[in-house]
Short mmCIF file of C-alpha atoms in Angstrom, two decimals:
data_model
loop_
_atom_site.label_atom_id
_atom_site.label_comp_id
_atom_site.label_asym_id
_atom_site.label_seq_id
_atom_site.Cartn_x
_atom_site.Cartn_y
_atom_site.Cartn_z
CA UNK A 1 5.58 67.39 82.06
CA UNK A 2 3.81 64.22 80.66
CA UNK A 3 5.24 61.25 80.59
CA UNK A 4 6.83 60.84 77.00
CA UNK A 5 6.57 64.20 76.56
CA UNK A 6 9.18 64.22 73.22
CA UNK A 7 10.18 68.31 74.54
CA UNK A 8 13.09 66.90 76.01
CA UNK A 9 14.26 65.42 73.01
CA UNK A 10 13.52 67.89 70.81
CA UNK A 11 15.40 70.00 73.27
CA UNK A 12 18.70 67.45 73.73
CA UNK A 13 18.73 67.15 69.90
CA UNK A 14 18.56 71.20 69.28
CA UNK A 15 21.20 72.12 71.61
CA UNK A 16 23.45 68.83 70.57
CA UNK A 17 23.42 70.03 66.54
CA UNK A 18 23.59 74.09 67.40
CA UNK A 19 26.57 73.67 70.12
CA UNK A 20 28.32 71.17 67.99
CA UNK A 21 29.19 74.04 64.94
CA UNK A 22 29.60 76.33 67.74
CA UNK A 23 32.33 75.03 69.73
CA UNK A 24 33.72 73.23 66.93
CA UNK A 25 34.19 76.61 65.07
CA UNK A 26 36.29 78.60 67.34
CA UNK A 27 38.31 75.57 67.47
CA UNK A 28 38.52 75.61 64.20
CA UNK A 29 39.64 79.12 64.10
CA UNK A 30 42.16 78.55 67.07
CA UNK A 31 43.94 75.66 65.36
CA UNK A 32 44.13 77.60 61.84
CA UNK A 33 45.95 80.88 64.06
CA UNK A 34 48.22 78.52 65.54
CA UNK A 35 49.21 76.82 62.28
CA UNK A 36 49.25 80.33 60.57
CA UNK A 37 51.73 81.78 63.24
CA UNK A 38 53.97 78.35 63.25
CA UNK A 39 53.97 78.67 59.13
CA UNK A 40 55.57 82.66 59.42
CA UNK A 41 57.71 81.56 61.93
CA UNK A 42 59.11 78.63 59.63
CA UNK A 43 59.29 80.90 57.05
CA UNK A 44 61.19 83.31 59.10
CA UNK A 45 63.45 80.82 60.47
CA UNK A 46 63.57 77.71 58.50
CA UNK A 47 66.21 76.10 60.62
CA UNK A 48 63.45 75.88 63.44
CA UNK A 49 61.40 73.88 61.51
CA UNK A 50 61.81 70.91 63.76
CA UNK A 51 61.00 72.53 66.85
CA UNK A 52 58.40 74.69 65.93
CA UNK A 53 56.38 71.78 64.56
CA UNK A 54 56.61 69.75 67.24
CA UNK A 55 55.58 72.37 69.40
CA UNK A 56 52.74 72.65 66.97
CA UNK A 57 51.35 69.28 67.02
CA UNK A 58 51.65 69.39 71.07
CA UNK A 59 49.44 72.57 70.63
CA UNK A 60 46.75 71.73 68.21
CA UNK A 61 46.56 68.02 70.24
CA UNK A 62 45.57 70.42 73.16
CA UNK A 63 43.46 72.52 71.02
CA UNK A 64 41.61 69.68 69.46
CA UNK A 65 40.91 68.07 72.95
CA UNK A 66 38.02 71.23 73.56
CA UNK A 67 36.41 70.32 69.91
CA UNK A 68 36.82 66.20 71.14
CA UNK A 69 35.30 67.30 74.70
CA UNK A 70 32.77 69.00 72.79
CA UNK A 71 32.06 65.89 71.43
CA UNK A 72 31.66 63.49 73.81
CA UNK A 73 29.36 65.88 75.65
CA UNK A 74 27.40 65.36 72.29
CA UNK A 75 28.08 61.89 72.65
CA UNK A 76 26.79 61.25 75.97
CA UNK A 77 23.33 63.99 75.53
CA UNK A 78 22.36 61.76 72.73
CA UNK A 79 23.29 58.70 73.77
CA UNK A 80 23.87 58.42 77.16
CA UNK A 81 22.11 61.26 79.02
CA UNK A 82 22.05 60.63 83.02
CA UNK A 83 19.17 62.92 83.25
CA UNK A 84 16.83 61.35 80.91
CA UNK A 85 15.33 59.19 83.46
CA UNK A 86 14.01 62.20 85.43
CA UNK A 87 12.19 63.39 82.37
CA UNK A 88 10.81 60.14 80.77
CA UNK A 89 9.37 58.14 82.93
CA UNK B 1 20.21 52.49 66.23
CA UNK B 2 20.73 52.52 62.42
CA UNK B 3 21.34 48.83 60.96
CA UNK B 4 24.98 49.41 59.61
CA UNK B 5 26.64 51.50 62.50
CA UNK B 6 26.47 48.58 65.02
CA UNK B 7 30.09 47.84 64.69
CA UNK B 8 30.70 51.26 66.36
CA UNK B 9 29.34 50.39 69.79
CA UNK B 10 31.97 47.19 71.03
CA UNK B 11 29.69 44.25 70.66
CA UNK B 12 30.50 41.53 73.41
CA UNK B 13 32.07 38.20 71.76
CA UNK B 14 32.60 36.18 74.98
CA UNK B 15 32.30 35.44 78.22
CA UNK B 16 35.02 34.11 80.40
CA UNK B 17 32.70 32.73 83.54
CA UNK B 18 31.26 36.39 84.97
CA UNK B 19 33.09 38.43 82.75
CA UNK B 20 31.73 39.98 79.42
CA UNK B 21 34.50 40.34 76.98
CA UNK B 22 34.14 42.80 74.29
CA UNK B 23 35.63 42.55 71.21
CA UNK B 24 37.79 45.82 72.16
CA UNK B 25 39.53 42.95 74.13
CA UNK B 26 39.86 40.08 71.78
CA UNK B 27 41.40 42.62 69.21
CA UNK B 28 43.85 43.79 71.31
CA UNK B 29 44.83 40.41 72.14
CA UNK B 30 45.39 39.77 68.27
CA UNK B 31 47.39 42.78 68.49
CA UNK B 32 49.52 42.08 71.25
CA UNK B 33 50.42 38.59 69.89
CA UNK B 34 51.17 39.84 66.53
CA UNK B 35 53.12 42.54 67.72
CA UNK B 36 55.15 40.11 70.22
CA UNK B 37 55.38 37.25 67.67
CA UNK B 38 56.48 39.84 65.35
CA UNK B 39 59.17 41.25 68.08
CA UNK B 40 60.93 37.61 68.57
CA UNK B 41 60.71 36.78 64.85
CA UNK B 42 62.57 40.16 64.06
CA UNK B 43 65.11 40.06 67.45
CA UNK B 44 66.43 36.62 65.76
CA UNK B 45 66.51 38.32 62.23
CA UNK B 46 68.78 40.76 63.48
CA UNK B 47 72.02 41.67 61.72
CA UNK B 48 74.97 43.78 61.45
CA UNK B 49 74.17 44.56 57.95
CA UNK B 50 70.42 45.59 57.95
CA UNK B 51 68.08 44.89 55.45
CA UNK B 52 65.34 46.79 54.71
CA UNK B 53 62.90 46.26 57.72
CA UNK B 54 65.68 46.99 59.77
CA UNK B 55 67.09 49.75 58.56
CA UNK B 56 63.05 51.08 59.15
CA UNK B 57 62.87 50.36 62.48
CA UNK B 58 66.44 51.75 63.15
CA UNK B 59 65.04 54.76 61.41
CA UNK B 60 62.34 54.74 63.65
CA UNK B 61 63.83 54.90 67.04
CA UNK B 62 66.44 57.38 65.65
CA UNK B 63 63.42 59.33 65.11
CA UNK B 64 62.10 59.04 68.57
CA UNK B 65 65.54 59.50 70.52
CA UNK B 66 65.76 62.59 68.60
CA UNK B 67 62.18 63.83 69.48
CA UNK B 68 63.19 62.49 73.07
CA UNK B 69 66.15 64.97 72.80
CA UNK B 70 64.13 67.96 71.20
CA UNK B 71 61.22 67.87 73.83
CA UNK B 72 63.28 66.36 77.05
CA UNK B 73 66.64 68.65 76.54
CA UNK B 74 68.70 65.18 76.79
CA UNK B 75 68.82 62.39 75.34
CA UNK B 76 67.15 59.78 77.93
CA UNK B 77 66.61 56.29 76.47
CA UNK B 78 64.82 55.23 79.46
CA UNK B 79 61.29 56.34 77.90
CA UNK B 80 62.48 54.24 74.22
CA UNK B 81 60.41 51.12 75.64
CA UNK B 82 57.29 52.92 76.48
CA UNK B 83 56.82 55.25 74.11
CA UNK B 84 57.87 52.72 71.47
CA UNK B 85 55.04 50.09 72.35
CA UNK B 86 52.93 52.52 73.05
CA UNK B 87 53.17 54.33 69.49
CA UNK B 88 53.38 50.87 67.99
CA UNK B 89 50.13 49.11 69.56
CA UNK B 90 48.33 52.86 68.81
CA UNK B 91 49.05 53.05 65.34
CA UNK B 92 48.41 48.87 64.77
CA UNK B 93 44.91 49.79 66.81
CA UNK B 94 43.83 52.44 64.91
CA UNK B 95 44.51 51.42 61.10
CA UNK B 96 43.32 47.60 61.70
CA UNK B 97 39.58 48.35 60.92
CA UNK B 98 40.61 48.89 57.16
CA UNK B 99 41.14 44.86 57.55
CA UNK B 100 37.80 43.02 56.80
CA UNK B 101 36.07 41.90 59.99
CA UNK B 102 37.91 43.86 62.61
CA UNK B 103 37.19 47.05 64.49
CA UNK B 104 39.76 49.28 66.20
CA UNK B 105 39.94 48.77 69.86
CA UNK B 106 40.51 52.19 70.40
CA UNK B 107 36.95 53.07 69.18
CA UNK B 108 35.91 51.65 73.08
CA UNK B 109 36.80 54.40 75.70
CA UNK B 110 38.03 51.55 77.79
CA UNK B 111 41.37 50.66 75.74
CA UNK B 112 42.23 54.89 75.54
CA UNK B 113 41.75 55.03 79.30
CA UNK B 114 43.89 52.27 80.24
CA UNK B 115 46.81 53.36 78.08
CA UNK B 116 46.63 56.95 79.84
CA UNK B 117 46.10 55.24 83.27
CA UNK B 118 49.80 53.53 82.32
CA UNK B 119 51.70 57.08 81.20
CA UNK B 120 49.76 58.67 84.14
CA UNK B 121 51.82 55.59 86.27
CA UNK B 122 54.76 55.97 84.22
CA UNK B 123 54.97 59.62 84.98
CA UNK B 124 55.18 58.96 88.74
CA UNK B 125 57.24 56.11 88.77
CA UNK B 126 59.88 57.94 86.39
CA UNK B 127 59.53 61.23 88.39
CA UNK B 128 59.95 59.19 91.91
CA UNK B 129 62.77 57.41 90.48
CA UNK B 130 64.91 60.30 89.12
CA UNK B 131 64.22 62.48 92.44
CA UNK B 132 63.48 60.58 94.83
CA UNK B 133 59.81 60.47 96.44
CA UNK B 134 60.31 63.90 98.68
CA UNK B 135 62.17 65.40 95.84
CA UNK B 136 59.80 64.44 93.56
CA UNK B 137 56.19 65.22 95.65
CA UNK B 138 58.16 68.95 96.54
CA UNK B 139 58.14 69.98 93.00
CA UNK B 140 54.38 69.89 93.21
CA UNK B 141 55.38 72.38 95.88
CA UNK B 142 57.17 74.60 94.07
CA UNK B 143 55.12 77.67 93.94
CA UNK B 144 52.91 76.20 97.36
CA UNK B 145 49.86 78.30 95.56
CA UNK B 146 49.53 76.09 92.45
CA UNK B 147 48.92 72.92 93.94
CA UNK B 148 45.31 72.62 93.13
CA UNK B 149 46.03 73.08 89.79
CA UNK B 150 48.68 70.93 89.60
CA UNK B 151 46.41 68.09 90.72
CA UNK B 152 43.87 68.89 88.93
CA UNK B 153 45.92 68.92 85.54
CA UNK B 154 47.11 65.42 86.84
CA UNK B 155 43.29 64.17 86.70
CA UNK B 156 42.50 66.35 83.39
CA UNK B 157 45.41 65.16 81.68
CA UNK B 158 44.65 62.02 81.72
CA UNK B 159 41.50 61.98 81.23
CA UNK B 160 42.38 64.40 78.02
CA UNK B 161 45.10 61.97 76.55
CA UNK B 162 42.52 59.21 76.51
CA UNK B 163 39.34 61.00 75.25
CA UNK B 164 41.49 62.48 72.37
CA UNK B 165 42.22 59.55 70.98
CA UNK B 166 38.48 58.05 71.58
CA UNK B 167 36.88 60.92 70.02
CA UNK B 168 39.20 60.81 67.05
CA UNK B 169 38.89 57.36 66.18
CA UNK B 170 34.75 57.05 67.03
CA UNK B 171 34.67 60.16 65.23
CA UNK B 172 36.16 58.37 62.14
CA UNK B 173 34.91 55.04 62.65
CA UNK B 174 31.09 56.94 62.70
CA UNK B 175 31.83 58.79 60.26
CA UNK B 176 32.72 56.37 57.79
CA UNK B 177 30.02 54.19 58.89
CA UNK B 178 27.62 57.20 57.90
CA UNK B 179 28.99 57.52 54.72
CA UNK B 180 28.77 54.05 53.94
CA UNK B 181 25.39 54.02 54.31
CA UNK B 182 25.10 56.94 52.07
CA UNK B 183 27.05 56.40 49.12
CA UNK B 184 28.01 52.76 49.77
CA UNK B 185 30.90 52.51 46.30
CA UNK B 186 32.90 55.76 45.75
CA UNK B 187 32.92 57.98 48.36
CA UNK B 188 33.99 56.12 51.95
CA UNK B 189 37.15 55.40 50.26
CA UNK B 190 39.12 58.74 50.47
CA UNK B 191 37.64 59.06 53.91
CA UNK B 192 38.83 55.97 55.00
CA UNK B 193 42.34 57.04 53.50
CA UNK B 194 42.12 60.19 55.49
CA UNK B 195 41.06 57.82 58.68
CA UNK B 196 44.67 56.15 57.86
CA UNK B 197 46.23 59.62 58.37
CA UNK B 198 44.24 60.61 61.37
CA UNK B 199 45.35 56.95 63.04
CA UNK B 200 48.82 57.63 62.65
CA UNK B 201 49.23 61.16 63.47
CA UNK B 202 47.02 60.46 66.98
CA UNK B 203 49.31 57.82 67.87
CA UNK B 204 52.07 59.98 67.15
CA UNK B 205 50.38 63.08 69.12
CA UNK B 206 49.74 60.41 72.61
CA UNK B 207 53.52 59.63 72.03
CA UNK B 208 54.77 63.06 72.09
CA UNK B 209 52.36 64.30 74.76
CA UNK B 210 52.95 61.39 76.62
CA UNK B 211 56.59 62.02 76.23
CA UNK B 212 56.10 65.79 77.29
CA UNK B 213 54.28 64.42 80.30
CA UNK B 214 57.03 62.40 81.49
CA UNK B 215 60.05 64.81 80.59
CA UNK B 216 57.96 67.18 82.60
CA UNK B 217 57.99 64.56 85.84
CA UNK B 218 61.72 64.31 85.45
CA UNK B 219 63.00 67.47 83.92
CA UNK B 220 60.84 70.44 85.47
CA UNK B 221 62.30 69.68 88.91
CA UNK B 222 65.64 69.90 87.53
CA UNK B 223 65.26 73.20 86.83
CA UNK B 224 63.62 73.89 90.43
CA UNK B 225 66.56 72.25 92.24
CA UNK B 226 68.95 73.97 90.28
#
């Protein structure tokens, strides 16, 4: 590889904006089953209501932390990549 | 970098001798004294009859000894001071970049980390305290074949509660900036409104998880020495 060969970030940028949608989608459709199931079970059971949503949030704040790793790994192949020195010289 | 999304990187304001100090730090420190100036002024405003800021804050840790109850089983006020300052100092962090001039702190992994690195402390110290520190290092114990995991979730956990809160708020805080350089009049503005929601529901999502963290430390061995 050449020095300032732009491959690499052609490559870091390609994988960054296709993995973003990616692993932000199934997220996506985790978080929307969750919230589906909690909203039958309130309707169900409205007395519940409290409980069930708090076990909610506590579940889509675990969901959402795999779409916020997701980003930071964005974060840190755009911005910050350790490797880029090995490449670019 | 763009000219208009500086502000999302912390830009260093100061140095104290060796030290770089970011303005992360400096906002904080606004923070803290507001929120501490703001604690004496209201402690000598108290009353028997509230008024209206009173009766919010009353409210307020109703609210959270409830959630306490819900998520712990019992009502346990020793969490109230933690949880409270913790929720307090989020939410303040997260919605003071809609004030001209100042960025939230919480943008900078740093400020995240160190709150975790306190409720990962807290956890301990609570669980050693209500157990004692062999009753409290054998629940890690408890099925002999999950201790890797345990520790592991220890690390992860933390490093979770902090980078959830990062990512939201450098999320927002780039987003925004993107859109301001967009469509500069109209169009930040709901945003930024929704960036007001998203600040108070995270702070509200590291209380409760934070809470669930340390109701697990004290509670979850309950059940094994049962």
């Amino acid at each position: 590889m050449t020095p300032n060969d732009p491959t690499i970030y052609i490559t870091t940028i390609a994988v960054a904006g296709l993995g973003l949608p990616i692993g932000v989608a199934l997220v996506a459709v985790g978080q929307g089953w969750a919230t589906a199931k909690a909203m039958d079970a309130i309707g169900r059971q409205p007395d519940a209501q409290g409980a069930i949503s708090r076990t909610l949030f506590v579940a889509l704040a675990m969901l959402e932390s795999l779409a916020i790793y997701v980003l930071v790994i964005e974060l840190i192949l755009l911005f910050a990549n350790p490797l880029l020195d090995r490449f670019v010289h | 970098m763009a000219t208009g999304l500086e502000h999302v990187y912390p830009r260093v304001v100061l140095h104290l001798g060796p030290v770089a100090v970011r303005d992360t730090v400096t906002t904080t420190w606004l923070l803290m004294a507001v929120l501490i100036g703001f604690g004496f002024w209201f402690r000598r405003h108290l009353s028997l009859r509230p008024g209206r800021l009173q009766n919010a804050f009353e409210a307020l840790v109703t609210a959270l000894l409830d959630l306490v109850a819900g998520i712990g089983g019992r009502e346990d006020r020793r969490f109230l001071p933690l949880l409270l300052t913790l929720g307090l100092y989020i939410t303040l962090a997260n919605v003071v970049g809609i004030v001209p001039g100042f960025h939230p702190p919480t943008r900078d992994l740093s400020t995240p980390l160190a709150l975790a690195v306190v409720v990962f402390g807290a956890v301990h110290v609570f669980g050693v305290r209500t157990w004692g520190l062999a009753g409290y290092l054998r629940h890690y114990l408890q099925p002999w074949y999950l201790l890797p995991i345990r520790l592991i979730e220890e690390v992860s956990r933390t490093i979770s509660l902090s980078v959830r809160l990062f990512g939201n708020i450098m999320g927002e805080t780039v987003l925004v900036g993107i859109l301001v350089l967009l469509t500069p009049l109209f169009l930040p503005v709901p945003v930024e409104l929704f960036s007001l929601f998203t600040a108070v529901i995270q702070a509200y999502i590291f209380c409760v998880l934070a809470l669930v963290y340390l109701a697990g430390a004290t509670q979850a061995s309950a059940e094994d020495a049962a």
